[in-house]
Coordinates of C-alpha atoms in Angstrom, one line a residue:
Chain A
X1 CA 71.1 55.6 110.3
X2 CA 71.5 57.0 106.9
X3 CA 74.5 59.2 107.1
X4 CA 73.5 63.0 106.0
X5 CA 76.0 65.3 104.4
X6 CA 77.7 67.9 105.4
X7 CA 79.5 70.7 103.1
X8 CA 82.5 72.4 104.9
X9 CA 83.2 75.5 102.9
X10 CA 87.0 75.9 104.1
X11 CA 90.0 77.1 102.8
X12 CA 92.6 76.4 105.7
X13 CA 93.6 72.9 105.1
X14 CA 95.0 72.9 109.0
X15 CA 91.1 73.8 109.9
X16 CA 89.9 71.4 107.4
X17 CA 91.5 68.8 109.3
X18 CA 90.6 69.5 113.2
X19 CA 86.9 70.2 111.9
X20 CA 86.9 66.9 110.6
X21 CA 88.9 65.6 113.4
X22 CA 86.2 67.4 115.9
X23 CA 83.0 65.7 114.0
X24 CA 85.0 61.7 114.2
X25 CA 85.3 62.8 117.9
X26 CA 81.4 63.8 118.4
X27 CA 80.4 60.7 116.9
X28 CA 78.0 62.0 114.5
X29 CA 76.8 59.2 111.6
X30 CA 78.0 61.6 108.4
X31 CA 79.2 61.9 105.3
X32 CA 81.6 65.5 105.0
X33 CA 81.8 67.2 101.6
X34 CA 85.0 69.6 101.8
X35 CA 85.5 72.8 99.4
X36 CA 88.1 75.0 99.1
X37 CA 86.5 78.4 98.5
X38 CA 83.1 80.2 97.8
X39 CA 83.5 79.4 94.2
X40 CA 83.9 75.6 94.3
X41 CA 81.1 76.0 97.4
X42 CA 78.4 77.4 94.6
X43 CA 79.6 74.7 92.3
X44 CA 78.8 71.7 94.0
X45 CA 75.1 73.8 95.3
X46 CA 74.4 74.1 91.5
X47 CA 76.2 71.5 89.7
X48 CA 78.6 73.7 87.6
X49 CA 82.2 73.5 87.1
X50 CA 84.1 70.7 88.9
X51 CA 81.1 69.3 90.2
X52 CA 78.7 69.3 86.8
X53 CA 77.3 66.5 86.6
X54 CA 76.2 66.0 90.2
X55 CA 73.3 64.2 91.6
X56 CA 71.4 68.2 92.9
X57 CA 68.5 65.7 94.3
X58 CA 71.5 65.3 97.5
X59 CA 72.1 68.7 99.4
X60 CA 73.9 68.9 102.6
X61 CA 71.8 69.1 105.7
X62 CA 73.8 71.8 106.6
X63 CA 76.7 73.9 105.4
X64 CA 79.5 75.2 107.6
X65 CA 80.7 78.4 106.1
X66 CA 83.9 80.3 106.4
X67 CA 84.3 84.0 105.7
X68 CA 87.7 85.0 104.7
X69 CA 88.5 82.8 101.8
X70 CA 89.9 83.4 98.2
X71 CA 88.3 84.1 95.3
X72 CA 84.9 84.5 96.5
X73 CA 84.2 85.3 100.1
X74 CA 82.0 83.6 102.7
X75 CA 79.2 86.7 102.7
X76 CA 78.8 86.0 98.8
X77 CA 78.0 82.4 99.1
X78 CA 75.7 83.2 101.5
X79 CA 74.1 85.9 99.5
X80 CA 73.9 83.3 96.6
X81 CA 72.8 81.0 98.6
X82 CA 70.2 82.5 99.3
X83 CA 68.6 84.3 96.2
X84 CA 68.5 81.1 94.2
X85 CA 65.1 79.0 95.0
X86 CA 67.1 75.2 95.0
X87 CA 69.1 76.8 98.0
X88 CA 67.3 79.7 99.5
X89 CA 66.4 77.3 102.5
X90 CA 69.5 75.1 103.2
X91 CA 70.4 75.8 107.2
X92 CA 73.7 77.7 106.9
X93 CA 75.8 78.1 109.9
X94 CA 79.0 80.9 109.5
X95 CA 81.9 79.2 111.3
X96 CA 84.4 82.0 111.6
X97 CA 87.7 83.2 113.6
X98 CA 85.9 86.7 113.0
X99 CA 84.4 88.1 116.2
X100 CA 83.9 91.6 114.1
X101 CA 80.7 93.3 115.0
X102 CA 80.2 94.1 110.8
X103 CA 80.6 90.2 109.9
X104 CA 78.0 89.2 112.5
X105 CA 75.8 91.4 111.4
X106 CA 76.4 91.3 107.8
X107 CA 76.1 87.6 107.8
X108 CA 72.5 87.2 109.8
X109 CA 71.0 90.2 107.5
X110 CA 72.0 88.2 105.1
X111 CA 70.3 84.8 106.4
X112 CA 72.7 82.7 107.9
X113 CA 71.0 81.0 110.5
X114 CA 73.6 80.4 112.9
X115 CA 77.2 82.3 113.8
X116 CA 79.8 80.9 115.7
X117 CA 83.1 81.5 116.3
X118 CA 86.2 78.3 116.1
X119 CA 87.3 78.8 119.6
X120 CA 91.3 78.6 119.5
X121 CA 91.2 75.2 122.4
X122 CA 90.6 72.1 120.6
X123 CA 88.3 70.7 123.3
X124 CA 86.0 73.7 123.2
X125 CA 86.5 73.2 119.2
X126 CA 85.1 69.6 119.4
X127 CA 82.2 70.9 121.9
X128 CA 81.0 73.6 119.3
X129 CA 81.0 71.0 116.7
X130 CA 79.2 68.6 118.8
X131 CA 76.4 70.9 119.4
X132 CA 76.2 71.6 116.0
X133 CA 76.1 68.8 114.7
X134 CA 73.4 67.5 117.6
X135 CA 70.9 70.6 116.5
X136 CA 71.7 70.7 112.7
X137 CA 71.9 66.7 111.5
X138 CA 70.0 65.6 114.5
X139 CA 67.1 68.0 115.8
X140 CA 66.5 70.2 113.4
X141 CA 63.6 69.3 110.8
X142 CA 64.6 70.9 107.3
X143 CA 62.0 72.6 105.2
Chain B
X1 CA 76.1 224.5 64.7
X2 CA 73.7 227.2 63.0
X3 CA 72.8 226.5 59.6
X4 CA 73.2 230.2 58.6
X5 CA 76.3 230.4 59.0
X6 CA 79.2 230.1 56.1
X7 CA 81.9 228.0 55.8
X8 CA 85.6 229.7 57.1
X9 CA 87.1 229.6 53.9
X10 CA 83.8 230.4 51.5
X11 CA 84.6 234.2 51.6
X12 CA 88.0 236.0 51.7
X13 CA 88.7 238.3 54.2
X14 CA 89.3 242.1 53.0
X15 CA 90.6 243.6 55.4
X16 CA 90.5 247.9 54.8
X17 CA 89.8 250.3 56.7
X18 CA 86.5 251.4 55.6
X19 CA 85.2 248.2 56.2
X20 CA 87.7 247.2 58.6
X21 CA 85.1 247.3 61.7
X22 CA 82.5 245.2 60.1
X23 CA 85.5 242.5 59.6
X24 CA 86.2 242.3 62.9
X25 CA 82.7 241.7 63.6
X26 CA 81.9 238.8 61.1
X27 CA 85.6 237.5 62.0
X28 CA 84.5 237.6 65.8
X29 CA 81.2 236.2 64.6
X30 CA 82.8 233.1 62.7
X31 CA 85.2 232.4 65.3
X32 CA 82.1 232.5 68.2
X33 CA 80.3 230.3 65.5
X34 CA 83.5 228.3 65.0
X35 CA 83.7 227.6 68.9
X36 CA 80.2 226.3 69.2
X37 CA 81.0 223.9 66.5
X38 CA 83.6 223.1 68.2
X39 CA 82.4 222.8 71.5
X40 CA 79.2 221.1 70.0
X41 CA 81.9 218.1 68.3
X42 CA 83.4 218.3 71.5
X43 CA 80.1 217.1 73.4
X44 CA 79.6 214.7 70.7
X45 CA 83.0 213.5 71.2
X46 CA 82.0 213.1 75.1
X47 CA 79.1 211.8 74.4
X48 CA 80.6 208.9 71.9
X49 CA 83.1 208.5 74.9
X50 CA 80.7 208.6 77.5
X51 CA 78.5 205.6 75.8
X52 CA 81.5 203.8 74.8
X53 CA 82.5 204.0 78.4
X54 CA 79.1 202.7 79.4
X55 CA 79.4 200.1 76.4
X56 CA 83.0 199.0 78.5
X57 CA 80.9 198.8 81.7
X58 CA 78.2 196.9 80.9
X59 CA 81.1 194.4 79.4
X60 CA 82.9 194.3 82.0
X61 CA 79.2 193.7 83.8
X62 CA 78.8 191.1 81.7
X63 CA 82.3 189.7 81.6
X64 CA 82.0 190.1 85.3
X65 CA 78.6 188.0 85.5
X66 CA 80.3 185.2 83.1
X67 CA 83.0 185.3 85.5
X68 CA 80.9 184.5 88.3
X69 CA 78.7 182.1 86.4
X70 CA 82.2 180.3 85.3
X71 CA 83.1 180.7 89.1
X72 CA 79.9 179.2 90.3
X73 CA 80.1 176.6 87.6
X74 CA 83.7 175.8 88.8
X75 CA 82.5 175.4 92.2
X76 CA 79.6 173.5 91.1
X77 CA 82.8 171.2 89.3
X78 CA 84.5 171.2 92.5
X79 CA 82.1 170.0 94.4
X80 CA 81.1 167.2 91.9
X81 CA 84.3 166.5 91.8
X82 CA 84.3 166.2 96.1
X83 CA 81.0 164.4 95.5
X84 CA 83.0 161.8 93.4
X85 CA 86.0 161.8 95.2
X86 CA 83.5 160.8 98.6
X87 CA 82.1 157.8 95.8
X88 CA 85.1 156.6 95.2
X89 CA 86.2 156.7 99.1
X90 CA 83.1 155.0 99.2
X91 CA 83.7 152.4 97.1
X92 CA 87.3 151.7 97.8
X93 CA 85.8 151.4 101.6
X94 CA 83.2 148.8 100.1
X95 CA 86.5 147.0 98.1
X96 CA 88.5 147.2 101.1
X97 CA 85.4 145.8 103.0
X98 CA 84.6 143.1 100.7
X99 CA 88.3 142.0 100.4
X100 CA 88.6 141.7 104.4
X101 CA 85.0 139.7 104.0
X102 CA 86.5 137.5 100.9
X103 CA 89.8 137.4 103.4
X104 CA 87.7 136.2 106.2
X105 CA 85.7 133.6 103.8
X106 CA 88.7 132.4 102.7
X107 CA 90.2 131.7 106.1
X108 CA 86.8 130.3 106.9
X109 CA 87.4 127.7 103.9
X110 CA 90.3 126.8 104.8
X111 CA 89.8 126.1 108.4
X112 CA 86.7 124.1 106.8
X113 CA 89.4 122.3 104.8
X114 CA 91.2 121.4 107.5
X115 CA 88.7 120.4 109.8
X116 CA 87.7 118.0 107.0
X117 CA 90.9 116.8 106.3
X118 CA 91.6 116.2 110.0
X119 CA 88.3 114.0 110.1
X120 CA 89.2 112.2 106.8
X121 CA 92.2 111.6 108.1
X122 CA 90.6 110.1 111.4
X123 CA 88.2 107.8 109.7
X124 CA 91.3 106.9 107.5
X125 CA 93.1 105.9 110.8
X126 CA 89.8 104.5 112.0
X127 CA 89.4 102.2 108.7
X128 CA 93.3 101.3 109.2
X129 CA 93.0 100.4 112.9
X130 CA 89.7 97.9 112.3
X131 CA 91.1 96.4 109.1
X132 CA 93.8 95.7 111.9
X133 CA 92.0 94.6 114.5
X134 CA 89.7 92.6 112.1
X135 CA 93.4 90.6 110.7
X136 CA 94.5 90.0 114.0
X137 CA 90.8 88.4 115.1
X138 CA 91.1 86.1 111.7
X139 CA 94.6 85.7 110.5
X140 CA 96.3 85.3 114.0
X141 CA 93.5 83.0 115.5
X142 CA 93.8 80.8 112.7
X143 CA 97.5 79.2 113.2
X144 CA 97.0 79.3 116.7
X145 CA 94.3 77.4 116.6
X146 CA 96.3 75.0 114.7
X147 CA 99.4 74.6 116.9
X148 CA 96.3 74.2 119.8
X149 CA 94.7 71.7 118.0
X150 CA 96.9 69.5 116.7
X151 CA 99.0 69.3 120.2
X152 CA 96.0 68.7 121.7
X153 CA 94.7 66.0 119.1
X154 CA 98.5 64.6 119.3
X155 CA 98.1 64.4 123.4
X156 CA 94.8 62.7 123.3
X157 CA 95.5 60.2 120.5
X158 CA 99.4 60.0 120.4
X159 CA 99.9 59.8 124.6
X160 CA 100.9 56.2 124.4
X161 CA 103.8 56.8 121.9
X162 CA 105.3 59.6 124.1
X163 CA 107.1 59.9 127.9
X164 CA 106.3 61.6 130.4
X165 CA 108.5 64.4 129.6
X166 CA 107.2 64.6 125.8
X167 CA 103.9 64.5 127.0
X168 CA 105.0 67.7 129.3
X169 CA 106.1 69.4 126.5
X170 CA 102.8 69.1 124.5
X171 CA 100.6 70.5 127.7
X172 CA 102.9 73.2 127.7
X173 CA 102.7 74.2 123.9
X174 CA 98.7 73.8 124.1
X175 CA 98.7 76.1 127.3
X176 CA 100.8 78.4 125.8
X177 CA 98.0 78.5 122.6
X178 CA 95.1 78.9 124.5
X179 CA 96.5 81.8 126.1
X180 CA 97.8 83.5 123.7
X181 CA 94.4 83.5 122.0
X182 CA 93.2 84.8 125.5
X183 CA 95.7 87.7 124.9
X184 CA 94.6 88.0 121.4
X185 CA 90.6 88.2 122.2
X186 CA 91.6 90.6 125.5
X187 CA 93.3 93.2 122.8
X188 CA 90.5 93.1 120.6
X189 CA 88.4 94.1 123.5
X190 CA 90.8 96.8 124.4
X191 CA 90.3 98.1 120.7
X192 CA 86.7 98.0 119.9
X193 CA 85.8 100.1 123.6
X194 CA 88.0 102.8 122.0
X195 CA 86.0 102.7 118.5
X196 CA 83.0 102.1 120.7
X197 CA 80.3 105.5 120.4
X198 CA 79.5 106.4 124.1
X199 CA 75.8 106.7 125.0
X200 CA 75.7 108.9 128.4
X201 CA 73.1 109.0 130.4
X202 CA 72.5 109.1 134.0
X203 CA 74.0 105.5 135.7
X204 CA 73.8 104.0 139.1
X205 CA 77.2 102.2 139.9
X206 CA 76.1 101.2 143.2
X207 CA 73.1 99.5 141.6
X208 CA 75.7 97.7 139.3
X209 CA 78.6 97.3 142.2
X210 CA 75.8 95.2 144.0
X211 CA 74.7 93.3 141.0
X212 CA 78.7 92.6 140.3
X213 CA 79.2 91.3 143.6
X214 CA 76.5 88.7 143.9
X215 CA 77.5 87.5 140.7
X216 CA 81.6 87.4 142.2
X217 CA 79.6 85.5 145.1
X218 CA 77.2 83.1 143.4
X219 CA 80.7 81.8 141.2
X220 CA 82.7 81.2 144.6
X221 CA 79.9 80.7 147.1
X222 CA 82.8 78.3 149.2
X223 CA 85.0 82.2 149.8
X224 CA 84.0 84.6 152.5
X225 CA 83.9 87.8 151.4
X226 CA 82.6 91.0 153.0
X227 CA 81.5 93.4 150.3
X228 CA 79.7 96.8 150.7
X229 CA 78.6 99.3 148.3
X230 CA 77.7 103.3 149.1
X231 CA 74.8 104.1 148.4
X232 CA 73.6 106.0 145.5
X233 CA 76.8 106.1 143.9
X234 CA 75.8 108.3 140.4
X235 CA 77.5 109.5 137.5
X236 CA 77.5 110.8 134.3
X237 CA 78.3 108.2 131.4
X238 CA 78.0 105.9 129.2
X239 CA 76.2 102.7 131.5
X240 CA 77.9 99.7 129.4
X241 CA 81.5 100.6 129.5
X242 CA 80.8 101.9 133.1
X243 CA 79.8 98.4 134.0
X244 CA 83.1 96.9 132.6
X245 CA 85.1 99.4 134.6
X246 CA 83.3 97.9 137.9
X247 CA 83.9 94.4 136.9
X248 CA 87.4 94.5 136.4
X249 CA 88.1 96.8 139.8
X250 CA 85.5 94.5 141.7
X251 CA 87.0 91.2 139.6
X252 CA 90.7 92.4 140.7
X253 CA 89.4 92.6 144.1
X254 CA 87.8 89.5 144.5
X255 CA 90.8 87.6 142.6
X256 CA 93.5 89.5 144.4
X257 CA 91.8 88.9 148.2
X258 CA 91.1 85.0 147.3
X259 CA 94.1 83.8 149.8
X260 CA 92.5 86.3 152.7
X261 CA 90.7 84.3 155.4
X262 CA 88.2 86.8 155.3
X263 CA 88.3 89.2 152.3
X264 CA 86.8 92.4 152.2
X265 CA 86.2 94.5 149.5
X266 CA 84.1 97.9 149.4
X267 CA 83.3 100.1 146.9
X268 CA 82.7 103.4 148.0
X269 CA 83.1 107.8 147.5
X270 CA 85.4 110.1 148.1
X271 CA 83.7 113.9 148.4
X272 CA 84.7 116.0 145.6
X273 CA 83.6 119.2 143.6
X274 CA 84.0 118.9 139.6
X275 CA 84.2 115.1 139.9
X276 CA 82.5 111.7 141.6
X277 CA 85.5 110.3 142.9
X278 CA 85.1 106.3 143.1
X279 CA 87.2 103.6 145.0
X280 CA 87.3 100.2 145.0
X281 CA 89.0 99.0 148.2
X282 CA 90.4 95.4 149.4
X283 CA 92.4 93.5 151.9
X284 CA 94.3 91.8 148.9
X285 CA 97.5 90.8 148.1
X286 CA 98.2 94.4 147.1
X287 CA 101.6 95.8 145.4
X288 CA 104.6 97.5 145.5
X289 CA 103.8 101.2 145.0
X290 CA 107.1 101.6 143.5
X291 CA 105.2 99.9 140.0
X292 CA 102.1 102.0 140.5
X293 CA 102.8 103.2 137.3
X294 CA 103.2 100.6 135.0
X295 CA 99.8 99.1 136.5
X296 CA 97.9 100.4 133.8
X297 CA 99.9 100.1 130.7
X298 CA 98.3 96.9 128.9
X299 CA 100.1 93.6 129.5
X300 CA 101.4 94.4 132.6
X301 CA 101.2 92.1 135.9
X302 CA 102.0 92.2 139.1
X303 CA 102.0 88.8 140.0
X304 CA 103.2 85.7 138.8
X305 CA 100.0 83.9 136.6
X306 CA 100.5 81.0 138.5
X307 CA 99.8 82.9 141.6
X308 CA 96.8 84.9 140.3
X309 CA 95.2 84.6 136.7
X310 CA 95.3 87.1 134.2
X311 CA 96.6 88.5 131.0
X312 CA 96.8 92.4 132.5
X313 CA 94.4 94.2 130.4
X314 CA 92.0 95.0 133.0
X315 CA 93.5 98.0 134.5
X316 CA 94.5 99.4 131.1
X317 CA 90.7 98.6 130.2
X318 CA 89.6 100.6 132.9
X319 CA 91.9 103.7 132.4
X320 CA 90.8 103.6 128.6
X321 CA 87.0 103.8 129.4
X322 CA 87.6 106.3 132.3
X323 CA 89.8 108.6 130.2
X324 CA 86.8 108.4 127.6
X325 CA 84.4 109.9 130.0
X326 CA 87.0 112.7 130.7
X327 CA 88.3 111.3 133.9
X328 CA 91.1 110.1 135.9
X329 CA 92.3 106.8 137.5
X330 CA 95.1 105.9 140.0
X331 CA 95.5 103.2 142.6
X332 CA 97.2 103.1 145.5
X333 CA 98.9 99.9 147.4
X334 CA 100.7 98.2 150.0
X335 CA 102.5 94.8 149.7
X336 CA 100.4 92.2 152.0
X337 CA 97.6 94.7 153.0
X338 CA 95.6 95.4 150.5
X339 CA 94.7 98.1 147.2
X340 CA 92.6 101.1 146.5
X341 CA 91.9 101.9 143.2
X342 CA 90.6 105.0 142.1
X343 CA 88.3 106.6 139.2
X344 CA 87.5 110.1 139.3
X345 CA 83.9 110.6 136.6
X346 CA 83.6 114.8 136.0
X347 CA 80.2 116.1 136.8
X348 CA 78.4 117.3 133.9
X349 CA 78.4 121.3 134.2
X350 CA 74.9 121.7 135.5
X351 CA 75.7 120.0 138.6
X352 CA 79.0 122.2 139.6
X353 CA 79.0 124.2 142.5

């Protein structure tokens, strides 16, 4: 199986780790592309900065998304994301330790396809991923 | 005075004896003639005085009518002036009105002011307590999840390298995780019901009591439980936070009777005027009434959590949501036989008696 790429768009190296950690563990063939904040995140999307240069024909299958980072936030990315044609359909799923009504809300009216919240236990950490993984890199048909 | 007659001194009087009678006469004569002239100057005199005193009335007439026309005129001043005076009465009454109105407008403002200020304020302390509640979702969860994950990742891949007692240690720092992000995601409940808007409306709680229960029953089929519900138990209130009061007083119930051979647990109405005086009412474990108190401050337990699971927010939960509808709680126990607990909803004023 051709292994499929995933962006994590993470600033907590701690949480970098146990999402990686959590996709070894569900056994899902992929590659993982890691960025530290929304503006390294829109680099590697459009090939600018650090990542000029890069191969656009290779998007992730799916891009995990946190909210509350530096420089530029998760709800921009998204909002980027989504008003440029090369990106406007890439399955994004929020993956947030916000449980706020206004960052649900803000982030599906502004197209994220999926939110869910990194449950504090590990094992129901791993299980989130799993499913996620399944549905994103394994059921779900991209456009 | 006759024309004919001569002036006193034109002849010289002779006086002798051959003529001496005729003298007498034309003496006699002049003085007669002298008298009338007299008289007749007299009269003229009289007359002069007469018209001059005439003259001196009419003045005085006239001064008299100038007088009165100055009089009148002076009364016509006077009562101009009253006129004016009563204008400016008048208008010092419209200044003294207009002041007490500009008074009253100005009080007005600044109640106005205040009112706004209060409700800036508010939504200040509003902002304050969400950016708060919003940190403590994200920036708390986010090391905790950390110490959870890695002990749990160092337990499941690490065991081997560890004793027993090392590998007691780990279990106890990952329980001690999860639950404090239990603790964590219970307070941030407790918050957003207070920022929650309340949508009232007419609600059944027997209706939800019932649909409680089954769900209690369907999650612990193995227990026997006797649960009843009054009917037609109905209040005034908002339906969602209503239905989160029941669950924890019903979910208290069903925890708190789970070592009873046969529980029971009723839910059930008290009579009362101004309010619909609810109880929820079990065989449990109950308390020491001495603590009664403390039962609904947040955080607080009764029981050890080994005995009976729970991070006590539930009965703080409940007062919160009560005491937003305008009601009361209270609860009443006995160690070893069981506790009542109590929420009083008002009536909305069209159904007082």
């Amino acid at each position: 199986m051709k292994s499929k790429l995933v962006l994590l768009v993470e600033d907590n190296p701690d949480d970098v780790k146990l999402t990686m950690k959590a996709f070894e563990r569900s056994r899902l063939a992929n590659q993982m592309e890691v960025v530290s904040d929304g503006v390294e995140a829109i680099d590697f999307l459009f090939g600018t900065g650090k990542y000029s240069g890069r191969d656009l024909s290779i998007m992730p299958e799916v891009i995990l998304l946190d909210l509350k980072m530096p420089r530029m936030d998760g709800l921009e990315v998204l909002r980027r994301i989504r008003s440029d044609e090369r990106t406007r359909l890439l399955p994004v799923v929020v993956l947030t330790s916000s449980l706020e009504d206004k960052d649900r809300v803000e982030s599906y009216r502004l197209g994220t396809n999926s939110y869910v919240r990194k449950p504090v236990d590990f094992h129901q950490f791993v299980e989130a991923v799993q499913t996620l993984g399944l549905y994103w890199m394994v059921l779900n048909e991209p456009a | 005075m006759s024309s004919s007659s001569k002036p006193l001194t034109s002849e010289p009087l002779v006086v002798d004896a051959g003529s001496s009678s005729n003298a007498t006469v034309n003496l006699l004569e002049d003085i007669t003639r002298e008298k009338a002239r007299l008289e007749e100057t007299q009269r003229a005199v009289l007359d002069i005085l007469e018209d001059s005193a005439r003259e001196k009335e009419r003045l005085e007439e006239t001064h008299r009518a100038l007088l009165n026309i100055l009089e009148d005129s002076a009364e016509e001043k006077g009562m101009a002036e009253s006129t004016q005076r009563a204008m400016l009465n008048l208008l010092e009454d419209f200044d003294v009105e207009r002041s007490k109105a500009e008074a009253a407008n100005r009080e007005l403002r600044a109640s106005f002011e205040s009112l706004r200020m209060a409700k800036e304020a508010t939504e200040a302390a509003n902002r304050e307590i969400e950016a708060f509640s919003y940190s403590v979702s994200h920036d708390l969860r986010a090391p905790l999840r950390s110490v959870a994950g890695f002990s749990q990742l160092l337990l499941a891949d690490y065991s081997g390298k560890l004793d027993a007692e090392g590998r007691d240690y780990l279990v106890r720092i990952a329980a001690a995780a999860a639950r404090m992000g239990d603790l964590i995601d219970d307070l941030l409940k407790l918050s957003r019901l207070s920022r929650a808007t309340m949508e009232r409306g007419r609600v059944n709680l027997t209706d939800i009591a019932r649909r409680i229960l089954e769900r209690l029953r369907s999650a612990q089929p193995e227990r026997s439980v006797e649960a009843a519900a009054a009917p037609d138990i109905i209040v005034n209130g908002d339906e969602r936070l209503l239905m989160i009061v029941l669950e924890n007083l019903l979910g208290n119930a069903w925890k708190f009777t789970q070592h009873r051979d046969t529980a029971r647990i009723e839910f059930g109405v008290e009579p009362g005027g101004e309010e619909v005086v609810c109880f929820v009412r079990d065989n449990g474990a109950g308390f020491d009434m001495t603590y009664a108190g403390k039962l609904f401050q947040p955080f607080q337990r009764m029981h050890k959590s080994d005995e009976f699971p729970g991070t006590g927010i539930g009965l703080a939960t409940v007062k919160r949501i009560v005491e937003r509808h305008g009601g009361r709680v209270w609860i009443e126990g006995t160690i070893d036989h069981g506790t009542t607990a109590y929420f009083a909803i008002p009536r909305p004023a069209e159904e007082k008696k």
